[in-house]
Short mmCIF file of C-alpha atoms in Angstrom, two decimals:
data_model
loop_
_atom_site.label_atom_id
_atom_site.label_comp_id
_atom_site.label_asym_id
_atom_site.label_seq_id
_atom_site.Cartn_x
_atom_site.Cartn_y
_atom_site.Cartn_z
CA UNK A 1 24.02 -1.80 50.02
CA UNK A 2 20.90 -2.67 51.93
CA UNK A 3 19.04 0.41 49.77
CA UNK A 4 19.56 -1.52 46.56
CA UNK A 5 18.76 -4.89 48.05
CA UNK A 6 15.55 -3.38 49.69
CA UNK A 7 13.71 -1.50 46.87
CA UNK A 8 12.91 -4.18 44.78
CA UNK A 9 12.08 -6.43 47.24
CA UNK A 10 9.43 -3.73 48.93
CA UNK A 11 8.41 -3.52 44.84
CA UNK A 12 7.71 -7.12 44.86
CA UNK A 13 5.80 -7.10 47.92
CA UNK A 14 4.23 -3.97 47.44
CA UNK A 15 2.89 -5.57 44.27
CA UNK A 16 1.66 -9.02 45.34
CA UNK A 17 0.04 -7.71 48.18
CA UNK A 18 -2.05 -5.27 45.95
CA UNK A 19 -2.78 -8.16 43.81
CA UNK A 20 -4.15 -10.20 46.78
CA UNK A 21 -5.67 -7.82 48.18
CA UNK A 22 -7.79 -6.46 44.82
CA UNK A 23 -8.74 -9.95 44.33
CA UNK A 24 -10.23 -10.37 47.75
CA UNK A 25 -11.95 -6.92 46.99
CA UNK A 26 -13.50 -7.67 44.31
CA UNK A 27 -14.86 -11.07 44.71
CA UNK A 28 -16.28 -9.99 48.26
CA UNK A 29 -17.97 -6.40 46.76
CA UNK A 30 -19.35 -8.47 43.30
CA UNK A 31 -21.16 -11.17 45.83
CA UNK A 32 -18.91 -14.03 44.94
CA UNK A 33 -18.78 -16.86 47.93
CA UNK A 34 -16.47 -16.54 51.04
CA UNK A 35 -12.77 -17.36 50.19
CA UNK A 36 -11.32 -20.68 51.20
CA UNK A 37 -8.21 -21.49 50.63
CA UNK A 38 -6.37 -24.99 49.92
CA UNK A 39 -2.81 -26.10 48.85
CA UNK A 40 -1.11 -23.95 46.49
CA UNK A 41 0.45 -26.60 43.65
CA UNK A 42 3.90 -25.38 42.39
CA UNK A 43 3.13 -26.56 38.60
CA UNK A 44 2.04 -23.53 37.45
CA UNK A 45 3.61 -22.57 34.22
CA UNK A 46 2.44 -19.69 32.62
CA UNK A 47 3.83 -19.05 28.48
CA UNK A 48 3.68 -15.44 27.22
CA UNK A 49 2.83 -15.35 23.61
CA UNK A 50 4.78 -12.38 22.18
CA UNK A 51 6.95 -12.15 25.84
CA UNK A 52 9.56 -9.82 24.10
CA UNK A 53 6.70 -6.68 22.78
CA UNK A 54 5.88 -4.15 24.43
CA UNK A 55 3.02 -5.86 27.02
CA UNK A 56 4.91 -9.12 27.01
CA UNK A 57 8.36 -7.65 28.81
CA UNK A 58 6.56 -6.03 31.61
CA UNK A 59 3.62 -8.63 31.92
CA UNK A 60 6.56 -11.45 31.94
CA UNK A 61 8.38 -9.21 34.63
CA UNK A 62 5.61 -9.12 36.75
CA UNK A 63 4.73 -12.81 36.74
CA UNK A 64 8.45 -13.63 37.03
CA UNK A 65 7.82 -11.47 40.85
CA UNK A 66 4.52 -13.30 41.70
CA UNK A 67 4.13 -15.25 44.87
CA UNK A 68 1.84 -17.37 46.65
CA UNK A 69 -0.96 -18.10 46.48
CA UNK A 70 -0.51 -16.54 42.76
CA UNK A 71 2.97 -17.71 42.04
CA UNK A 72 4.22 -19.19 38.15
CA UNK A 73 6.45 -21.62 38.87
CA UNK A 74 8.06 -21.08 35.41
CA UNK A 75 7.25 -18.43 33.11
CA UNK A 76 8.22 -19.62 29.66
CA UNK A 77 8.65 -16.07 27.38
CA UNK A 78 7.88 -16.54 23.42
CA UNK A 79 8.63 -14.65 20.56
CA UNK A 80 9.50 -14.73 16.55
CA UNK A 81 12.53 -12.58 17.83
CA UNK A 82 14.30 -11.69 21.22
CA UNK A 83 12.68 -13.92 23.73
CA UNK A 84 15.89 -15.54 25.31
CA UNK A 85 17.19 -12.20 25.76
CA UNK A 86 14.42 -11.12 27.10
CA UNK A 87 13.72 -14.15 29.75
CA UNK A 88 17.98 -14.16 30.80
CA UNK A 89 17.33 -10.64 32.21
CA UNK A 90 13.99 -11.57 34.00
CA UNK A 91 16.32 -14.99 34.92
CA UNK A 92 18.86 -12.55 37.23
CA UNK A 93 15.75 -11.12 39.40
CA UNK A 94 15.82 -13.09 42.63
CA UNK A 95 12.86 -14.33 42.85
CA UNK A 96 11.44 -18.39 42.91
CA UNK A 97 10.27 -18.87 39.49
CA UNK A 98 11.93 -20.51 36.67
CA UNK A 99 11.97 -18.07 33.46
CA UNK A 100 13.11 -19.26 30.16
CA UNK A 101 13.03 -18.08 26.57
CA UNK A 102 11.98 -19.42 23.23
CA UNK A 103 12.20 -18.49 19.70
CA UNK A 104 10.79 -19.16 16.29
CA UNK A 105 8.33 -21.62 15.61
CA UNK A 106 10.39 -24.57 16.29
CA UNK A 107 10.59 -24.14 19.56
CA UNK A 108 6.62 -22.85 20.48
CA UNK A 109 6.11 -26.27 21.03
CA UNK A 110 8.60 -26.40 24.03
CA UNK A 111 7.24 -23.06 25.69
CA UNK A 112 3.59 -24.53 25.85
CA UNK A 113 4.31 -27.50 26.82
CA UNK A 114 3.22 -28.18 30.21
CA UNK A 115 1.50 -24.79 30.80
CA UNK A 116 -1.40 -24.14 33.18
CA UNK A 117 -1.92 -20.43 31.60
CA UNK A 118 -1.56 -18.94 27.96
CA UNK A 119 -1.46 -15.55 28.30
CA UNK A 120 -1.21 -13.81 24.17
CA UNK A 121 -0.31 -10.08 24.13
CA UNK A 122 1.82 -11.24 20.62
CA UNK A 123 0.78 -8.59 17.35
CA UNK A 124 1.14 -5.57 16.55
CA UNK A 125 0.16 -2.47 17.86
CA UNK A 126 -2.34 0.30 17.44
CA UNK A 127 -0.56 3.84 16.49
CA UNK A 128 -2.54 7.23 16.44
CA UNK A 129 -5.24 7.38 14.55
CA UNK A 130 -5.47 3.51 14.48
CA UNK A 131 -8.77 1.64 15.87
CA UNK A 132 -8.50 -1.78 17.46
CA UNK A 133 -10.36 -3.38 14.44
CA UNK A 134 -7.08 -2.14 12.05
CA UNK A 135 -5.17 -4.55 13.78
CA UNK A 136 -7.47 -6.98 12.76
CA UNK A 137 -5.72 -8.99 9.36
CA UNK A 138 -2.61 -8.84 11.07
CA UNK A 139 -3.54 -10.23 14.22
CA UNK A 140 -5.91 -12.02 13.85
CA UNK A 141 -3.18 -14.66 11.71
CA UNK A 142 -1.19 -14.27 14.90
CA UNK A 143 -3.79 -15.55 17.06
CA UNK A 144 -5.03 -18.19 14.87
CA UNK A 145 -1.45 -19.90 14.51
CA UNK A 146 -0.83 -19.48 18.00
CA UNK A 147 -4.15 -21.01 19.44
CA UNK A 148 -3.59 -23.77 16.94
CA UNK A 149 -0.39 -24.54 19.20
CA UNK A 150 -2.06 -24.36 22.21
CA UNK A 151 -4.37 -27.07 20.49
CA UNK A 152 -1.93 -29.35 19.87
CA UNK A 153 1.01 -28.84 23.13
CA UNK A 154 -1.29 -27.97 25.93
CA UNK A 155 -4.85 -28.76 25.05
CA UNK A 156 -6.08 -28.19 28.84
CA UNK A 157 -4.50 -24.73 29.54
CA UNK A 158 -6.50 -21.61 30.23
CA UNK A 159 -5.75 -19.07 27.05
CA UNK A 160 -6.13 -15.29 27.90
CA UNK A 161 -6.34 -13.61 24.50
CA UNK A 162 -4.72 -10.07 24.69
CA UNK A 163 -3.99 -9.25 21.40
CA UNK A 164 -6.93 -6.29 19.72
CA UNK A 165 -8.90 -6.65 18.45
CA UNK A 166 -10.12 -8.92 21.64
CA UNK A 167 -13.73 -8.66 20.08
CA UNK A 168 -12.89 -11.04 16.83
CA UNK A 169 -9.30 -12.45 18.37
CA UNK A 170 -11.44 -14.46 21.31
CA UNK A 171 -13.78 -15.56 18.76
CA UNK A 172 -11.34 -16.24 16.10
CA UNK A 173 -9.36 -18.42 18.71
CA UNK A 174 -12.39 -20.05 19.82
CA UNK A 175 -12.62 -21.76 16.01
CA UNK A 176 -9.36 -22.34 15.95
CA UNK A 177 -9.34 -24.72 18.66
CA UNK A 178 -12.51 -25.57 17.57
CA UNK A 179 -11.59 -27.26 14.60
CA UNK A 180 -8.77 -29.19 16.44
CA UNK A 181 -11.47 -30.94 18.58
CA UNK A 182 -10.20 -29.27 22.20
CA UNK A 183 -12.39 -26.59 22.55
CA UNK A 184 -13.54 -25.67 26.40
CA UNK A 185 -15.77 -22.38 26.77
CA UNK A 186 -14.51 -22.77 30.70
CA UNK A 187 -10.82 -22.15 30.08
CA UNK A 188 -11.12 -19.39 26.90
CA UNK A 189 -10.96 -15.70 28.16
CA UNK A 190 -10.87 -12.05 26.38
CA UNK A 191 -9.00 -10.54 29.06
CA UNK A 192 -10.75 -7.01 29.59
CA UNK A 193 -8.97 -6.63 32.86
CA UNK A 194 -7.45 -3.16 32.08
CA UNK A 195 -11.02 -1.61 31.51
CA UNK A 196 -12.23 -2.85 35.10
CA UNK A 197 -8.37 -0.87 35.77
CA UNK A 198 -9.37 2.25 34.53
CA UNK A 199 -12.64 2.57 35.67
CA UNK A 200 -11.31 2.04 39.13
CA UNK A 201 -8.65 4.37 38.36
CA UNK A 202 -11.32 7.25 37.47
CA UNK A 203 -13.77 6.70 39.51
CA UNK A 204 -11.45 7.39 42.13
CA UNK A 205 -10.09 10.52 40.68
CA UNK A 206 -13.48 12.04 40.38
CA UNK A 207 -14.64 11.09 43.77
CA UNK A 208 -11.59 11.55 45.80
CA UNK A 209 -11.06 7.53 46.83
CA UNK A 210 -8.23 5.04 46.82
CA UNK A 211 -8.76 3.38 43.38
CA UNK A 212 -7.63 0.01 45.18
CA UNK A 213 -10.79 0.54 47.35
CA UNK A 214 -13.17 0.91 44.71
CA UNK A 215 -14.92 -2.14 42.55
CA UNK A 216 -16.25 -1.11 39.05
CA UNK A 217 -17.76 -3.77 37.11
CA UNK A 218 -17.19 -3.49 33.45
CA UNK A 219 -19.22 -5.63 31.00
CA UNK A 220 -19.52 -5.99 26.92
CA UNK A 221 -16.18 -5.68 24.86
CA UNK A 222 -12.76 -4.54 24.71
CA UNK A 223 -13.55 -1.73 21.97
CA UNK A 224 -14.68 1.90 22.48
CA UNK A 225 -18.97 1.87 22.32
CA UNK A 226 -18.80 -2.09 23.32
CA UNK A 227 -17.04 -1.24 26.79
CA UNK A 228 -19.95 -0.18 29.27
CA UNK A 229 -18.79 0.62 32.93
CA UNK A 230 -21.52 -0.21 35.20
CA UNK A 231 -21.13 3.45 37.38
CA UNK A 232 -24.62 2.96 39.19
CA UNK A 233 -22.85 -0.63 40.94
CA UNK A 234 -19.44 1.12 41.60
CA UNK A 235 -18.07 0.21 45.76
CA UNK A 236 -18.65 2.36 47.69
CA UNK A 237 -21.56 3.64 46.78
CA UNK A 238 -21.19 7.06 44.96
CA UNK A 239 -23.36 9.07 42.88
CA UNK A 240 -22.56 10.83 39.51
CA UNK A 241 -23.92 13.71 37.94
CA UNK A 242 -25.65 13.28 34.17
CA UNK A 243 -22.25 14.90 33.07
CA UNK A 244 -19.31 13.23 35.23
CA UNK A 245 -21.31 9.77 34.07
CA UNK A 246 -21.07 10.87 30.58
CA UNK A 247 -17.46 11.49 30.95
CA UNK A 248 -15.85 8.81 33.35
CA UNK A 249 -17.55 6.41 30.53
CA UNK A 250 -16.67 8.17 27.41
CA UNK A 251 -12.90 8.35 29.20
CA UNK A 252 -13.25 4.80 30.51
CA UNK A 253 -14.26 3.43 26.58
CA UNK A 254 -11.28 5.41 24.55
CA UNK A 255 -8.59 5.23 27.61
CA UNK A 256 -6.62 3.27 25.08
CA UNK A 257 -6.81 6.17 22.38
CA UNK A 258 -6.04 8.55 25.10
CA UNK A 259 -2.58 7.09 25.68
CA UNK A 260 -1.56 6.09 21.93
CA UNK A 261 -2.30 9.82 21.13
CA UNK A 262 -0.03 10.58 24.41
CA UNK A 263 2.37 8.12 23.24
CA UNK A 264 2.18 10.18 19.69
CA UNK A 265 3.37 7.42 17.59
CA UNK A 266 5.85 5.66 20.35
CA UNK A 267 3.51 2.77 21.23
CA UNK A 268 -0.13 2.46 22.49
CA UNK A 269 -1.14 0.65 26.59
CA UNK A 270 1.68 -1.53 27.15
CA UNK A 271 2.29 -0.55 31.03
CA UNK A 272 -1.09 -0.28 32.32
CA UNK A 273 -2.47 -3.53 29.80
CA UNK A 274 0.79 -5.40 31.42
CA UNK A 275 -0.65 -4.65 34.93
CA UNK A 276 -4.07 -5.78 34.34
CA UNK A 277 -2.98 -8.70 32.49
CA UNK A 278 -0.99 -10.00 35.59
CA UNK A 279 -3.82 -8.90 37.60
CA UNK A 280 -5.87 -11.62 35.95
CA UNK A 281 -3.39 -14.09 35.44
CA UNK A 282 -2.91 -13.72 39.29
CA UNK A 283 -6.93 -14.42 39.93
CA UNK A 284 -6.30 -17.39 37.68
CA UNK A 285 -3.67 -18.92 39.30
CA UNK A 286 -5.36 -18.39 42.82
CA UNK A 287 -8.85 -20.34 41.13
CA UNK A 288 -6.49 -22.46 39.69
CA UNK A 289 -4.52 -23.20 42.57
CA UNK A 290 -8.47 -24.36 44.35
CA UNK A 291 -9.27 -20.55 46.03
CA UNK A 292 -12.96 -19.59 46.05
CA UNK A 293 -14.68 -16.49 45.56
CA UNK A 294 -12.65 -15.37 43.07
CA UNK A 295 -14.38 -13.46 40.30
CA UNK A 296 -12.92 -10.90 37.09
CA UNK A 297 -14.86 -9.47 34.61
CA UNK A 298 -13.42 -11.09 31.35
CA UNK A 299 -15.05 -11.91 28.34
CA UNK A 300 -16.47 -15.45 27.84
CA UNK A 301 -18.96 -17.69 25.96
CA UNK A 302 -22.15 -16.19 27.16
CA UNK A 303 -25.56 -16.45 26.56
CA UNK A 304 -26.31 -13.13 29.05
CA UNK A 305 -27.09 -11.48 25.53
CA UNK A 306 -27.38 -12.05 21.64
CA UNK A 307 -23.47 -11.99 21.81
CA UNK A 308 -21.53 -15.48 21.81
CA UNK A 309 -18.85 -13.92 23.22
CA UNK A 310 -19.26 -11.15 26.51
CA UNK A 311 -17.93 -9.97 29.33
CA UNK A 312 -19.67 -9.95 32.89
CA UNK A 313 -18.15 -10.96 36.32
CA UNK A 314 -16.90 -14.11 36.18
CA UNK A 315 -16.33 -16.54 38.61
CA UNK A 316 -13.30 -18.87 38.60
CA UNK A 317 -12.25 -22.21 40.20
CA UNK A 318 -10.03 -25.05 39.29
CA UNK A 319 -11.47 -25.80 35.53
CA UNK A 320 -11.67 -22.20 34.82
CA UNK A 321 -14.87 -20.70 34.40
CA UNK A 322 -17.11 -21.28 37.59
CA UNK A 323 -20.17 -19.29 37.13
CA UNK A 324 -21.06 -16.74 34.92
CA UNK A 325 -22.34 -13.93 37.58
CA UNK A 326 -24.23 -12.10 34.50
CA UNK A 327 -25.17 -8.86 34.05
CA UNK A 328 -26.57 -7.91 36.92
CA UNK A 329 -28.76 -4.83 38.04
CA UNK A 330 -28.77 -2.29 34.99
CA UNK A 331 -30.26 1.59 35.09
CA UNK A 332 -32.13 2.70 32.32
CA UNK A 333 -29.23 4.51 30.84
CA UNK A 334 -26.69 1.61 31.12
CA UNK A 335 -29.62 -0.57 29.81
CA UNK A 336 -30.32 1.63 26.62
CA UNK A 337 -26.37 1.49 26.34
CA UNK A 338 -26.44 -2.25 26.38
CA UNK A 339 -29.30 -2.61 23.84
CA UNK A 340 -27.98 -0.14 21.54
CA UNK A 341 -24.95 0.65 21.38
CA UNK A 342 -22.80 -2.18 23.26
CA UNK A 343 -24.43 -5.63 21.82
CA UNK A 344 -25.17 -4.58 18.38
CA UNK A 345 -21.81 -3.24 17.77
CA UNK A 346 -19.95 -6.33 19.56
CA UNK A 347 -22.05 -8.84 17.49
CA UNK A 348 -20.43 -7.51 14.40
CA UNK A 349 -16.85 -8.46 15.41
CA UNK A 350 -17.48 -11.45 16.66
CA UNK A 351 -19.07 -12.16 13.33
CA UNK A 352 -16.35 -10.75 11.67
CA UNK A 353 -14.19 -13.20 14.01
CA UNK A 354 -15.58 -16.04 12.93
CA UNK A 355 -16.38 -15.74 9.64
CA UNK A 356 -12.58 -15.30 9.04
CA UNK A 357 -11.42 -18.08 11.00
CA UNK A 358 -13.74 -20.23 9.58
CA UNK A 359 -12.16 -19.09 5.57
CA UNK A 360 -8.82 -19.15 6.83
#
């Protein structure tokens, strides 16, 4: 008996303290201010848009095990199909946050209201030989609907756009609550989290470290040639031959193909997106909740480049986006990256982005 009551409590813990101990990581390594701490409110419901896919299960399981200083006091789970199934298993796990399901589109208006966080994984996935921009028709009707809601049930929440392809989805969101007046470039994110993930991930393979001891910051997009892994900033220090560089950011910018062509068919990053996901709804809630110092790289409103839309370190407080830490010190090769590769390709689907949202 106490080996079943044990393990998932040492899961739970195991997890949050990873979480709070990344985020302290991070925002110390990118040069954000010392952390300071103040009361941790208990009104922090977070609604996952598309709770019962493939991201939205485990991202709604790990929120439901979150704790302070990062803890949802509810965690409202939406879907067209399968959400209060869904949220009455995540209800049994004995932890202190609410979880309840909704379903359809009469009742969206009853998981968003009163949310701190949107979090949208909802759409459909890529499958092998798939890019992120084939997803596009499909989801980007998704997000449009669903950021419409937001607009009208909780016009003040942060909104972390998941669903591909997050280079036109942010932007296509962006218009959408643009047109309903409630627009705020602080609280709008393209959550890029899981390519800050991997590049920790292999970076540490290749050098031998503890990925939860090494920082990586990852700027552009969330697509292939618009992804570009800063590898001359990496924590600690480390250098990289010509070829290992090459290949930790060729691997870093297709990770996602890597595992829908492991998954052969079966799904594409549900796991590992879930993970980062939580990892930056749990930086949210701590800036949220009045921590400082805490910073993600996550795409924004920017004017770092020609793009609208980027992604640089961030840092967030209690109205979401604190500063925009920028790009930062560049080499010449992640500089000719940048000019030629990473900005002219994003530019296009954010264009894309909004030039459908605003003829739809």
């Amino acid at each position: 008996a106490l080996s079943i009551s044990f393990k998932p409590r040492l899961l739970f813990k195991l997890a949050t303290m990873f979480a709070a101990a990344r985020v302290f990581r991070t925002s110390s390594q990118l040069g954000a201010r010392a952390l300071s701490t103040t009361a941790v409110t208990h009104d922090m419901k977070v609604a996952v848009l598309g709770g019962a896919g493939g991201i939205g299960q485990p991202l709604s399981m790990l929120l439901k095990v979150s704790h302070p200083p990062a803890q949802a006091s509810e965690v409202a789970v939406y879907d067209i199909a399968h959400a209060k199934g869904v949220a009455a298993d995540l209800s049994h796990i004995d932890t202190n946050s609410a979880c309840n399901g909704f379903v359809g589109e009469e009742e969206l208006g009853a998981a968003l209201s009163g949310a701190k966080i949107v979090v949208i994984p909802a759409g459909v996935p890529r499958k092998p030989g798939m890019s992120r921009d084939d997803l596009f028709n499909t989801n980007a009707s998704i997000v449009k609907g669903l950021a419409e809601a937001c607009a009208v049930h909780c016009p003040d929440a942060c909104i972390a756009i998941i669903s591909n392809p997050v280079n036109s989805t942010v932007a296509i969101a962006a218009e959408a609550l643009k047109k309903a007046g409630v627009y705020n470039p602080r609280k709008l994110f393209g959550v890029t989290t899981l390519d800050v993930v991997r590049a920790r991930t292999f970076v540490a393979s290749n050098k031998g470290l503890d990925p939860q001891s090494v920082s990586v910051p990852v700027i552009g997009g969330h697509a292939g040639g618009t992804i570009l892994p800063l590898l001359s900033r990496v924590d600690p220090s480390v250098s990289f031959s010509d070829e290992d560089r090459d290949a930790l950011t060729d691997r870093i910018q297709n990770g996602g193909t890597e595992v829908v062509q492991a998954k052969a068919g079966a799904g594409s990053a549900t796991l590992s997106m879930a993970w980062a996901g939580a990892q930056f709804c749990f930086s949210l809630m701590r800036a949220l909740n009045g921590e400082t110092g805490i910073v993600e790289c996550t795409m924004v409103e920017s004017d770092v480049t020609d793009c609208t839309y980027f992604a640089t370190p961030v840092e967030l407080g209690v109205n979401g986006v604190e500063k925009n830490l920028g790009l930062g010190d560049l080499n010449e090769y992640e500089q000719n990256k940048l000019t030629t590769e990473v900005v002219p390709e994003l530019q296009k689907s954010i264009e894309k982005g909004i030039s459908w949202a605003q003829s739809n």
